[in-house]
Coordinates of C-alpha atoms in Angstrom, one line a residue:
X209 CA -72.9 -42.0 -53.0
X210 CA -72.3 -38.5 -51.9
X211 CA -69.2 -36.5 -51.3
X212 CA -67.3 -33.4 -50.2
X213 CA -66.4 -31.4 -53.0
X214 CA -63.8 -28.7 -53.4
X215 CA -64.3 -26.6 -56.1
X216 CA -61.4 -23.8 -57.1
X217 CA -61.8 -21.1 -59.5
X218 CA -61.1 -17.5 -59.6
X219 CA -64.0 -16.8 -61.7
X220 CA -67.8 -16.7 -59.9
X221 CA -69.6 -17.4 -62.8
X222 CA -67.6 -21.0 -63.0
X223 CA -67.8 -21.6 -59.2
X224 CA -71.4 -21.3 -59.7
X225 CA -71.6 -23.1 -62.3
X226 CA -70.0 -25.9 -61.0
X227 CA -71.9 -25.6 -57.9
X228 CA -75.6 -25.8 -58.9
X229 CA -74.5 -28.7 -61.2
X230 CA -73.0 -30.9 -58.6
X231 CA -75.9 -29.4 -55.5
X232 CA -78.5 -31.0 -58.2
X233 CA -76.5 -34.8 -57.7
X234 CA -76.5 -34.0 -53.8
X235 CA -73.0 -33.9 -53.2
X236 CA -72.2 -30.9 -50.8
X237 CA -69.9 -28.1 -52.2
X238 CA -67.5 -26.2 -50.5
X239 CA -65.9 -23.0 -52.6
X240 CA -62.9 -20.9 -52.6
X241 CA -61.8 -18.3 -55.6
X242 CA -57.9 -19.1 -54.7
X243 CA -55.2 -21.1 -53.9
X244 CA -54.3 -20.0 -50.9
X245 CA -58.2 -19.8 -49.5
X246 CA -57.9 -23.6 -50.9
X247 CA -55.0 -24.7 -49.4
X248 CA -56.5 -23.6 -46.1
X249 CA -60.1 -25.1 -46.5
X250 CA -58.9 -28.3 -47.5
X251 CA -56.5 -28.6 -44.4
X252 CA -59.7 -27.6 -42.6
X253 CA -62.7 -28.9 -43.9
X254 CA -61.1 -32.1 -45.5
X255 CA -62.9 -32.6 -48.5
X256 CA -63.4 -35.9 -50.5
X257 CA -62.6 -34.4 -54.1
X258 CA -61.2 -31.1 -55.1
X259 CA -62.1 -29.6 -58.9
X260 CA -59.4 -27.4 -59.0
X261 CA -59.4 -24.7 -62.1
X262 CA -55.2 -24.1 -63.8
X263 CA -55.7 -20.6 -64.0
X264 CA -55.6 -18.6 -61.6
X265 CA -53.6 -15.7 -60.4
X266 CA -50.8 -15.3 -58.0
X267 CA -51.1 -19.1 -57.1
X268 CA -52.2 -21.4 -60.0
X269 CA -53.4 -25.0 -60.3
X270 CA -50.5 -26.9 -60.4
X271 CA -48.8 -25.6 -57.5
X272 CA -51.9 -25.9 -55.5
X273 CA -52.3 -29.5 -56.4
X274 CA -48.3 -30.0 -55.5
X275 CA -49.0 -28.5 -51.9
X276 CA -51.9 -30.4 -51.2
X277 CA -50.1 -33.7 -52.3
X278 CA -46.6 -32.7 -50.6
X279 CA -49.1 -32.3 -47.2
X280 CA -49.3 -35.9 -45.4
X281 CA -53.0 -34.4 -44.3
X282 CA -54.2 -34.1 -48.2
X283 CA -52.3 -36.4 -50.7
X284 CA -54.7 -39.0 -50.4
X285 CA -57.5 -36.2 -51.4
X286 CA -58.1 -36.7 -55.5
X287 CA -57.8 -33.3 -57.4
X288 CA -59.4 -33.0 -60.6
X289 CA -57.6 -30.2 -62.7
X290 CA -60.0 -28.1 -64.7
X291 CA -59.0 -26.0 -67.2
X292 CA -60.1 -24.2 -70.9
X293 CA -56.3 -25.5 -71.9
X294 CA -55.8 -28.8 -73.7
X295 CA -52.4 -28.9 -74.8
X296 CA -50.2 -32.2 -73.9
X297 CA -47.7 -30.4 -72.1
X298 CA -50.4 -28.8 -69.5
X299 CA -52.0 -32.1 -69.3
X300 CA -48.7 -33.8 -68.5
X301 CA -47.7 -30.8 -65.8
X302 CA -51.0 -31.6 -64.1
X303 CA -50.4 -35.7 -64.0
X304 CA -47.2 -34.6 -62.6
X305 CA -48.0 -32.1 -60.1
X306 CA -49.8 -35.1 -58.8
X307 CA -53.5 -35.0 -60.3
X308 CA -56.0 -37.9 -60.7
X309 CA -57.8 -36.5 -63.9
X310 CA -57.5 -33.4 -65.9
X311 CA -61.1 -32.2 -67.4
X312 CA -60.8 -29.3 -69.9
X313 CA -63.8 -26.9 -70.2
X314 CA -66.4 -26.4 -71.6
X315 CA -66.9 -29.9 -69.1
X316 CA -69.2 -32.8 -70.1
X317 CA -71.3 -33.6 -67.4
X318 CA -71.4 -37.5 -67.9
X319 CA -67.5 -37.5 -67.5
X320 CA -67.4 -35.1 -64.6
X321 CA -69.8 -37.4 -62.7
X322 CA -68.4 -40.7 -63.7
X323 CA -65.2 -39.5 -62.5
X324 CA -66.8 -37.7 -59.1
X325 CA -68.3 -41.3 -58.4
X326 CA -64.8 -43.2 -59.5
X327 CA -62.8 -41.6 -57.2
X328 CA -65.5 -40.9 -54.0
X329 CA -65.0 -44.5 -54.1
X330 CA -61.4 -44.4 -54.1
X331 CA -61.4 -42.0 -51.1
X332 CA -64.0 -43.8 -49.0
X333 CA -61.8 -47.3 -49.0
X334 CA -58.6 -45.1 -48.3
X335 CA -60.4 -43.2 -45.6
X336 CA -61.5 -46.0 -43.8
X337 CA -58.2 -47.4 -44.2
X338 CA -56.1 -44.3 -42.4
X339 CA -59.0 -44.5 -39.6
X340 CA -58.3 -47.6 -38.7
X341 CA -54.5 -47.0 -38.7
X342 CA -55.3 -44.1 -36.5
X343 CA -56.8 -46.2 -34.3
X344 CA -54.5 -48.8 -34.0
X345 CA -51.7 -45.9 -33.3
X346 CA -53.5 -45.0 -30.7
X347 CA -54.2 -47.9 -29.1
X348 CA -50.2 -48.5 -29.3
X349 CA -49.8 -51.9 -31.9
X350 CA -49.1 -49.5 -35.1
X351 CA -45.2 -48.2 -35.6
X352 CA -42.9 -47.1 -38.0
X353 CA -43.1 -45.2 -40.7
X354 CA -44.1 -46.2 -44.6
X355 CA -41.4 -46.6 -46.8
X356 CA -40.8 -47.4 -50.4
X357 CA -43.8 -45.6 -51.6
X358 CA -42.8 -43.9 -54.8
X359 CA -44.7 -45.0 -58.1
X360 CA -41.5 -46.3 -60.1
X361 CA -40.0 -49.7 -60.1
X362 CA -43.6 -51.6 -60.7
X363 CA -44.5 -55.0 -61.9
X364 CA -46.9 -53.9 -64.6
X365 CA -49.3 -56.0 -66.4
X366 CA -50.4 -55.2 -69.8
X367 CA -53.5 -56.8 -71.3
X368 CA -53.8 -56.4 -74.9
X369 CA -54.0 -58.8 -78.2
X370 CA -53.0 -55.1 -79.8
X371 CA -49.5 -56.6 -80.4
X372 CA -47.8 -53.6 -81.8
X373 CA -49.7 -51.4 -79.1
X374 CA -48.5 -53.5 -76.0
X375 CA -45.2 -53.9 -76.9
X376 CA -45.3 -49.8 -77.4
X377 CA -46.7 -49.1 -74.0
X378 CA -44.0 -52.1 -72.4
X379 CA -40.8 -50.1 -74.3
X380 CA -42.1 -47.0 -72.5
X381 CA -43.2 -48.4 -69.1
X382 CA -40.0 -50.5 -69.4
X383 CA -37.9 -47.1 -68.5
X384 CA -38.8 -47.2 -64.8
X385 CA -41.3 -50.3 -64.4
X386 CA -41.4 -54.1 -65.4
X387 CA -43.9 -54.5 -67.6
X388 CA -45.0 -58.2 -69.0
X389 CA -47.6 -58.4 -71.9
X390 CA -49.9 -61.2 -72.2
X391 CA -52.7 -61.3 -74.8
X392 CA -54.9 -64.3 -73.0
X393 CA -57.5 -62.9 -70.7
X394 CA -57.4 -66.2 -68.7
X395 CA -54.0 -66.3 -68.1
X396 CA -54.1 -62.8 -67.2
X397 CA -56.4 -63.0 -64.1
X398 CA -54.0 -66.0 -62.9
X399 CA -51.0 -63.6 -63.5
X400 CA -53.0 -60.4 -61.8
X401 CA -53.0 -62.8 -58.7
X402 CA -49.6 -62.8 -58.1
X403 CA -47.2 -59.5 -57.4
X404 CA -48.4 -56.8 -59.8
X405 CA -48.6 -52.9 -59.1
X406 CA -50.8 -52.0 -61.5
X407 CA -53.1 -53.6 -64.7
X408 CA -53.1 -52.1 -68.1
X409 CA -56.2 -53.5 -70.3
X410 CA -56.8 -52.6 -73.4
X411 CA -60.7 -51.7 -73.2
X412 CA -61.2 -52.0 -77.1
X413 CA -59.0 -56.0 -77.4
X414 CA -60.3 -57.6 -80.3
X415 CA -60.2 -61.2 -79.0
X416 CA -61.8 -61.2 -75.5
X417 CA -63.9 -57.9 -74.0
X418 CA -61.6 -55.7 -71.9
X419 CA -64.1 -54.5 -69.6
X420 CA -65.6 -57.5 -68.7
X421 CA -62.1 -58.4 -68.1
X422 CA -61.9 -55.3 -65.6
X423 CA -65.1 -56.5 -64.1
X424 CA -64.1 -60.2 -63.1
X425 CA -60.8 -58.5 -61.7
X426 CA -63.2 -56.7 -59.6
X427 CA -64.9 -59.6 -58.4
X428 CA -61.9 -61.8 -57.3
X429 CA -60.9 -61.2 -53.7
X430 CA -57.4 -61.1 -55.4
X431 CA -57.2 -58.7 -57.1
X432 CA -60.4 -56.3 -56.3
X433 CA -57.7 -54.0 -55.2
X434 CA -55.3 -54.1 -58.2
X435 CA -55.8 -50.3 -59.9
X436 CA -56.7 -51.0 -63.7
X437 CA -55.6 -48.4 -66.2
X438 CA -58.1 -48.7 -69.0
X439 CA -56.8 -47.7 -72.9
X440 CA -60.0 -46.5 -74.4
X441 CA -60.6 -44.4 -78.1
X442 CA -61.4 -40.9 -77.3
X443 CA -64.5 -40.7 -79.3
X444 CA -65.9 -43.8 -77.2
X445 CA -67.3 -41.8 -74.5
X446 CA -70.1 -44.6 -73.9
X447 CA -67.0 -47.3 -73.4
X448 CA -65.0 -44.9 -71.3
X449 CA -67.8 -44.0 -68.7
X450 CA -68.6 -47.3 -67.9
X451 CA -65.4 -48.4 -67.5
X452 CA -65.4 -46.3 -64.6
X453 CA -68.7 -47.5 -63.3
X454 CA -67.1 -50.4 -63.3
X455 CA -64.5 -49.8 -61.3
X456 CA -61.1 -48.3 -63.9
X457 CA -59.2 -46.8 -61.6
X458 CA -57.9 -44.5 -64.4
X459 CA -58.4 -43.5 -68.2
X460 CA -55.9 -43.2 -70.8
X461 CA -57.0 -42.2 -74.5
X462 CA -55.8 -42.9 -78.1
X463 CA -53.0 -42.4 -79.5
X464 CA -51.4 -43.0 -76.6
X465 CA -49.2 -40.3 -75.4
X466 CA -45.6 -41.8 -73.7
X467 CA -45.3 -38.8 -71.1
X468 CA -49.0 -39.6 -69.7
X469 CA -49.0 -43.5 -70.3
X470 CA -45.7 -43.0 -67.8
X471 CA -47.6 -39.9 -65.3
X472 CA -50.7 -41.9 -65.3
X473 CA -48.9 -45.2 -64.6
X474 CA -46.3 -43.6 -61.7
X475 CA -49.6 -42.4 -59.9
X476 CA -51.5 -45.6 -59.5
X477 CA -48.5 -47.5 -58.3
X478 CA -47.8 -44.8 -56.2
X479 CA -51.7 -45.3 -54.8
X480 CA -51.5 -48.7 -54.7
X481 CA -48.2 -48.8 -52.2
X482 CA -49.9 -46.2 -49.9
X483 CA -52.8 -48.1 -49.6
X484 CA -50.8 -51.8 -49.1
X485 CA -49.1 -50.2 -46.6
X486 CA -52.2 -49.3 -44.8
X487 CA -53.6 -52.5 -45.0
X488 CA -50.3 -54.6 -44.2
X489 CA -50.7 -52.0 -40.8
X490 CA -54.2 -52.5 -40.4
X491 CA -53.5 -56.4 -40.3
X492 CA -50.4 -56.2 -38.2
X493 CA -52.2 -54.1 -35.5
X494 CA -55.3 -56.4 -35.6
X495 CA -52.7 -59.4 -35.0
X496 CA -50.8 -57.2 -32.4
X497 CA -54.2 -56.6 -30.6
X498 CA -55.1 -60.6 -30.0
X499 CA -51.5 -61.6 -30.0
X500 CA -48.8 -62.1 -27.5
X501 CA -45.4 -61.2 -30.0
X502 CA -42.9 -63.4 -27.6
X503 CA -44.8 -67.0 -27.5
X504 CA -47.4 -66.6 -30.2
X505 CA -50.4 -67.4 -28.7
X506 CA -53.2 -65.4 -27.8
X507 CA -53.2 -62.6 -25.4
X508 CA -55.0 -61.8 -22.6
X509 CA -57.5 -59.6 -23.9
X510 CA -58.5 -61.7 -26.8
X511 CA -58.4 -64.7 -24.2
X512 CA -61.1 -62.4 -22.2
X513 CA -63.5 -61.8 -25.0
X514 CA -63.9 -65.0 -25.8
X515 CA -64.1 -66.5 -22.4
X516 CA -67.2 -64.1 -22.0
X517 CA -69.0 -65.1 -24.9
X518 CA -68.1 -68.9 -23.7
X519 CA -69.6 -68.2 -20.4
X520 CA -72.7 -66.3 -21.2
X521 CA -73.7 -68.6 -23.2
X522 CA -72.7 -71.5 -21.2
X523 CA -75.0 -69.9 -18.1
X524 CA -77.9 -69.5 -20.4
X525 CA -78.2 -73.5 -20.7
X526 CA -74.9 -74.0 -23.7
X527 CA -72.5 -76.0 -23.2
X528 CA -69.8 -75.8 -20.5
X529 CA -66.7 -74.6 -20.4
X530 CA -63.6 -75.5 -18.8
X531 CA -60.6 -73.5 -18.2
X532 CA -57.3 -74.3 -17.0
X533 CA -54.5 -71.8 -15.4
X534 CA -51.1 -72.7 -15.9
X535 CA -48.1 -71.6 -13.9
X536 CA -44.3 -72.5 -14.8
X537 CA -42.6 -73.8 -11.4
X538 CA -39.8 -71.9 -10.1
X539 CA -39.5 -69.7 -13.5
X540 CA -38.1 -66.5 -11.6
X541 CA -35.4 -69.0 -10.7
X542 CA -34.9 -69.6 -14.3
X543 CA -34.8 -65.7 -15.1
X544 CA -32.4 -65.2 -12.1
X545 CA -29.7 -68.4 -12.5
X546 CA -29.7 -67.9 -16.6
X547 CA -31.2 -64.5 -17.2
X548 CA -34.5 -63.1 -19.2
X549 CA -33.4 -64.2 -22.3
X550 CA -33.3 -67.7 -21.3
X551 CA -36.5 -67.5 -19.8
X552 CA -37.9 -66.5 -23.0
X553 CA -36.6 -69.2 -24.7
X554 CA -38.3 -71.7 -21.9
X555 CA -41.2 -69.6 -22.5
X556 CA -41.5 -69.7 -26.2
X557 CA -40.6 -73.6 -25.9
X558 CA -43.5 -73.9 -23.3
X559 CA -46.1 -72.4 -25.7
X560 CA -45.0 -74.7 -28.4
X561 CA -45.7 -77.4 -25.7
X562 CA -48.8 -75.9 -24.3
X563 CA -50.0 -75.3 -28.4
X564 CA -49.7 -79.0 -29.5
X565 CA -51.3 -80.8 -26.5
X566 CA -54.3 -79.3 -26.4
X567 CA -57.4 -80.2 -29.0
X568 CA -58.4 -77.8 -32.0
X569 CA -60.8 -76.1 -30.4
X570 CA -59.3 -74.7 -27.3
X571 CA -57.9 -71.1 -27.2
X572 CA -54.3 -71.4 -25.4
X573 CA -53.3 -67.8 -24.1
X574 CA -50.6 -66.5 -22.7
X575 CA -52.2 -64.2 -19.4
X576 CA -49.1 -62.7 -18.1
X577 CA -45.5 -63.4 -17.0
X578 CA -44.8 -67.3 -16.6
X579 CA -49.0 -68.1 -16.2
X580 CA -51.1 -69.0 -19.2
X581 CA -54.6 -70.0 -19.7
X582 CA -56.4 -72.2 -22.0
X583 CA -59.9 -71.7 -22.9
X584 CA -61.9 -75.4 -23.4
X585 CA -65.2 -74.6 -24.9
X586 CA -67.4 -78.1 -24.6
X587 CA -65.7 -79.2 -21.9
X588 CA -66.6 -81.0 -18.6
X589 CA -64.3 -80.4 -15.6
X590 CA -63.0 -84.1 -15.7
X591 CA -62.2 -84.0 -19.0
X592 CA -60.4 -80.5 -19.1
X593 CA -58.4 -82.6 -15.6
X594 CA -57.2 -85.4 -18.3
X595 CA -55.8 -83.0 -21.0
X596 CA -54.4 -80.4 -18.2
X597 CA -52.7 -83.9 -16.9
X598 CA -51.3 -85.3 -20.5
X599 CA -49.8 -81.4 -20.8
X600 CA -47.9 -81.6 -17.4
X601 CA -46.5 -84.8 -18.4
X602 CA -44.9 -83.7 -21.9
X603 CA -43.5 -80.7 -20.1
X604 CA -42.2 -83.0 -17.2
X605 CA -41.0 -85.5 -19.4
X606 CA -38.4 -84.0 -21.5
X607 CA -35.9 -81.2 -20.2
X608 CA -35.9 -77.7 -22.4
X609 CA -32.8 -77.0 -24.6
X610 CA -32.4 -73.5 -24.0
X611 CA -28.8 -71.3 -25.4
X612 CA -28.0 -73.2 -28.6
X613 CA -28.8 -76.4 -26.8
X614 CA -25.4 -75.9 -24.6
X615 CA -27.9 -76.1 -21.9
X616 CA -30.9 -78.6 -20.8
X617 CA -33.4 -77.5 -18.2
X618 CA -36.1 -79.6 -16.1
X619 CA -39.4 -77.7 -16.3
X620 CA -42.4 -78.2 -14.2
X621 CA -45.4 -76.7 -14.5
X622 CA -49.0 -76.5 -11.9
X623 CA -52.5 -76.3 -13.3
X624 CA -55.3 -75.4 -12.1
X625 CA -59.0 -76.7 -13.3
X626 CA -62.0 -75.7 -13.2
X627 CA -65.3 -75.6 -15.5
X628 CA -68.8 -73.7 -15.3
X629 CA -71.0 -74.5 -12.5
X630 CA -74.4 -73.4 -14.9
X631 CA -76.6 -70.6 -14.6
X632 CA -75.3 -67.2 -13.6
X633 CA -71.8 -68.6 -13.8
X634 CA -69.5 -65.5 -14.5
X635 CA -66.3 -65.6 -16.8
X636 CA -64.1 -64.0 -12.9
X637 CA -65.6 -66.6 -10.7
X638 CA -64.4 -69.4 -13.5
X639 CA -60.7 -67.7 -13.5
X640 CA -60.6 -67.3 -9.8
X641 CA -61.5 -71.2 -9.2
X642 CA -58.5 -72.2 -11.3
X643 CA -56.6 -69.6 -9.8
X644 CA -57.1 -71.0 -6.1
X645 CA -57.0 -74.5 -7.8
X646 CA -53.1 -73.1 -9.0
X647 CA -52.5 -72.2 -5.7
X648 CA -53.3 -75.3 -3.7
X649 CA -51.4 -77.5 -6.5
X650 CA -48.2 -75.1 -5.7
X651 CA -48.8 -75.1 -2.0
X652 CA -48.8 -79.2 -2.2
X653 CA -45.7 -79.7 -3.9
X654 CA -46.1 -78.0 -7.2
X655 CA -45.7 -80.2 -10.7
X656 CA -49.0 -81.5 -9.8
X657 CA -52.9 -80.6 -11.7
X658 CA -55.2 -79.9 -9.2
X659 CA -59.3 -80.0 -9.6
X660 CA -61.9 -76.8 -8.6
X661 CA -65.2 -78.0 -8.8
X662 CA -66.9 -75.2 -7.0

């Protein structure tokens, strides 16, 4: 797994450094000696991590890292501070300014990877995330804007048989977050599957191993994505690295410092909403690209697809496939005696109607206006007439309630059927058939099902 990597220091000697150590593990190194150079590469050159050094002149560390994460372009970009300082309080400023890790020099190597790799993973799923929200904005079925992304107010598990510990780091989370505590692994994972923002384990439990706890998290489609803030001994370097490898999102060492427990915890939670709301916009475009919002059912261009697949495979010897066009009688009468909204609610009513007479199987779509189509895969022409006969008579049957049921309206609707004729049938011929099949059923009286063999 390789990566972009940003490395920021003001001294060469460092940048070098830093460079022929991470050119040996084949990630590609881009440099700049200060912030503002950084600032500007990183809008640039995008970059998957940025080691970023504290100080520096004129523009230091921290306010680098809080530019880059106040710009929508970087904030998803993990910054690892680096500094010769280890005091709390500069720790704590770089959590704050937004960091993902703060590595103090001289840096251990085994740490520096573990966390490269950590969070190059982190990146790629969030990368591939915002690309495909990109492209569902562009193709026009993503809107709005996110909201309610800030890292406070989380539902926070805590995983520890450390009684006196837990109920430490829940008095402190409690501040801004809503921590519960539960000691029993298996009751955990059940728990971890319902609304949580974030997972504290306790790597170094007593009663049941916390990384292997961390590792069936990560194996559950569940909860893979819950971020897991692992409590590991400082001197347990061995423990600590491979809870990375295993998927930690983030570290926190004994004794546990309040200021960072809470820095630490706000930036997960804050990760984690950025990246729900990506996915919950991800799935709503992928339903707003096969879905018609006013009835329901499919749309036309999923219809399409999977009439082509139908067809092709239907001409190459499969079985056939019957399709049937359906147009509602009269409805611009409907539209122009009651108005549109009414003739959405005839419409919506209609797909309900369409949607429960037709057989698992079948695909009903709506395919424009007041005509729908339904897809019959396995399907001779006679048998597609019965169905396309039994859905004319519910509609027929039973007038449509329509404003609050103050009003009852007689719907009829003319189908059109027609089916594969075999090799080098074509999914346009099919449609065209039922089409001229709608035509001649409207042309004789409408309310009827007409036939297209060929």
């Amino acid at each position: 797994m390789t990566a972009r990597i940003l490395v920021v220091d003001d001294i060469e000697a460092n940048v070098r450094l830093l460079e022929a150590k991470l050119s040996a593990e084949y990630y590609e190194v881009l440099i700049a000696y200060d912030g503002p150079t950084a600032l500007a590469i990183a809008a640039k050159e995008k970059p998957d991590i940025v080691l970023l050094d504290v100080m520096m002149p004129g523009m230091d560390g921290f306010q680098v890292c809080r530019r880059l994460k106040d710009d929508p372009e970087t904030r998803h970009v993990p910054v690892v501070l680096v500094t010769a300082l280890d005091g709390r309080a500069d720790r704590i400023a770089g959590l704050e300014a937004g960091a993902d890790e703060f590595l103090t020099k001289p840096i251990d190597d085994v740490m520096l990877f573990a966390r490269v790799r950590s969070l190059t993973r982190l990146k790629m799923v969030i990368d591939e995330l915002r690309d495909r929200e990109a492209s569902g904005r562009r193709m026009g079925v993503i809107a709005g804007a996110a909201s309610r992304l800030g890292g406070t107010g989380g539902r926070v598990l805590i995983v520890d048989d450390h009684e006196r510990q837990a109920q430490r780091v829940a008095a402190e989370l409690a501040i801004e977050h809503r921590p519960i505590i539960e000691s029993d692994p298996e009751k955990a994972l059940m728990t971890a599957k319902g609304p949580v923002d974030l997972v504290i384990v306790n790597a170094a439990a007593r009663s049941f191993d916390g990384l292997r706890f961390t590792a069936q998290l990560r194996s559950d489609e569940a909860t893979r994505h819950l971020p897991v803030l692992a409590i590991v001994d400082f001197d347990e370097r061995q423990r600590l690295v491979k809870a990375l490898e295993i998927g930690v999102n983030d570290i926190l060492t004994k004794p546990i410092d309040p200021q960072e427990l809470s820095a630490r915890a706000k930036t997960q939670i804050r990760r984690k909403r950025y990246t729900d709301y990506l996915r919950d916009n991800l799935d709503h475009s992928l339903e707003l690209a096969v879905t018609d919002q006013l009835t329901g059912l499919h749309n036309r261009r999923y219809m399409v697809g999977q009439l082509e697949a139908l067809v092709k495979r239907a001409s190459l010897g499969g079985d056939p496939v019957a399709c049937l066009l359906i147009d509602i009688d009269h409805f611009k009468k409907i539209n122009d005696g009651y108005g549109h909204d009414v003739g959405d609610e005839v419409l919506r009513e209609f797909a309900v109607r369409l949607a429960s007479n037709v057989r698992a199987i079948d695909l009903p779509c709506r395919y424009g206006g007041e005509e729908f189509v339904v897809v019959m895969p396995d399907t001779k022409i006679e048998d597609a007439e019965r169905i396309a006969e039994r859905i004319r008579l519910h509609v027929a049957g039973s007038p449509f309630r329509v404003m609050n049921g103050s009003e009852l309206l007689t719907v009829t609707i003319s189908i059109g059927v027609a089916a594969t004729l075999g090799a080098g049938d074509r999914p346009e011929p099919l449609l065209k058939r039922a089409d001229e099949a709608v035509y001649e059923a409207k042309a004789s009286g409408r309310n009827k099902v007409i036939a297209r063999a060929a």
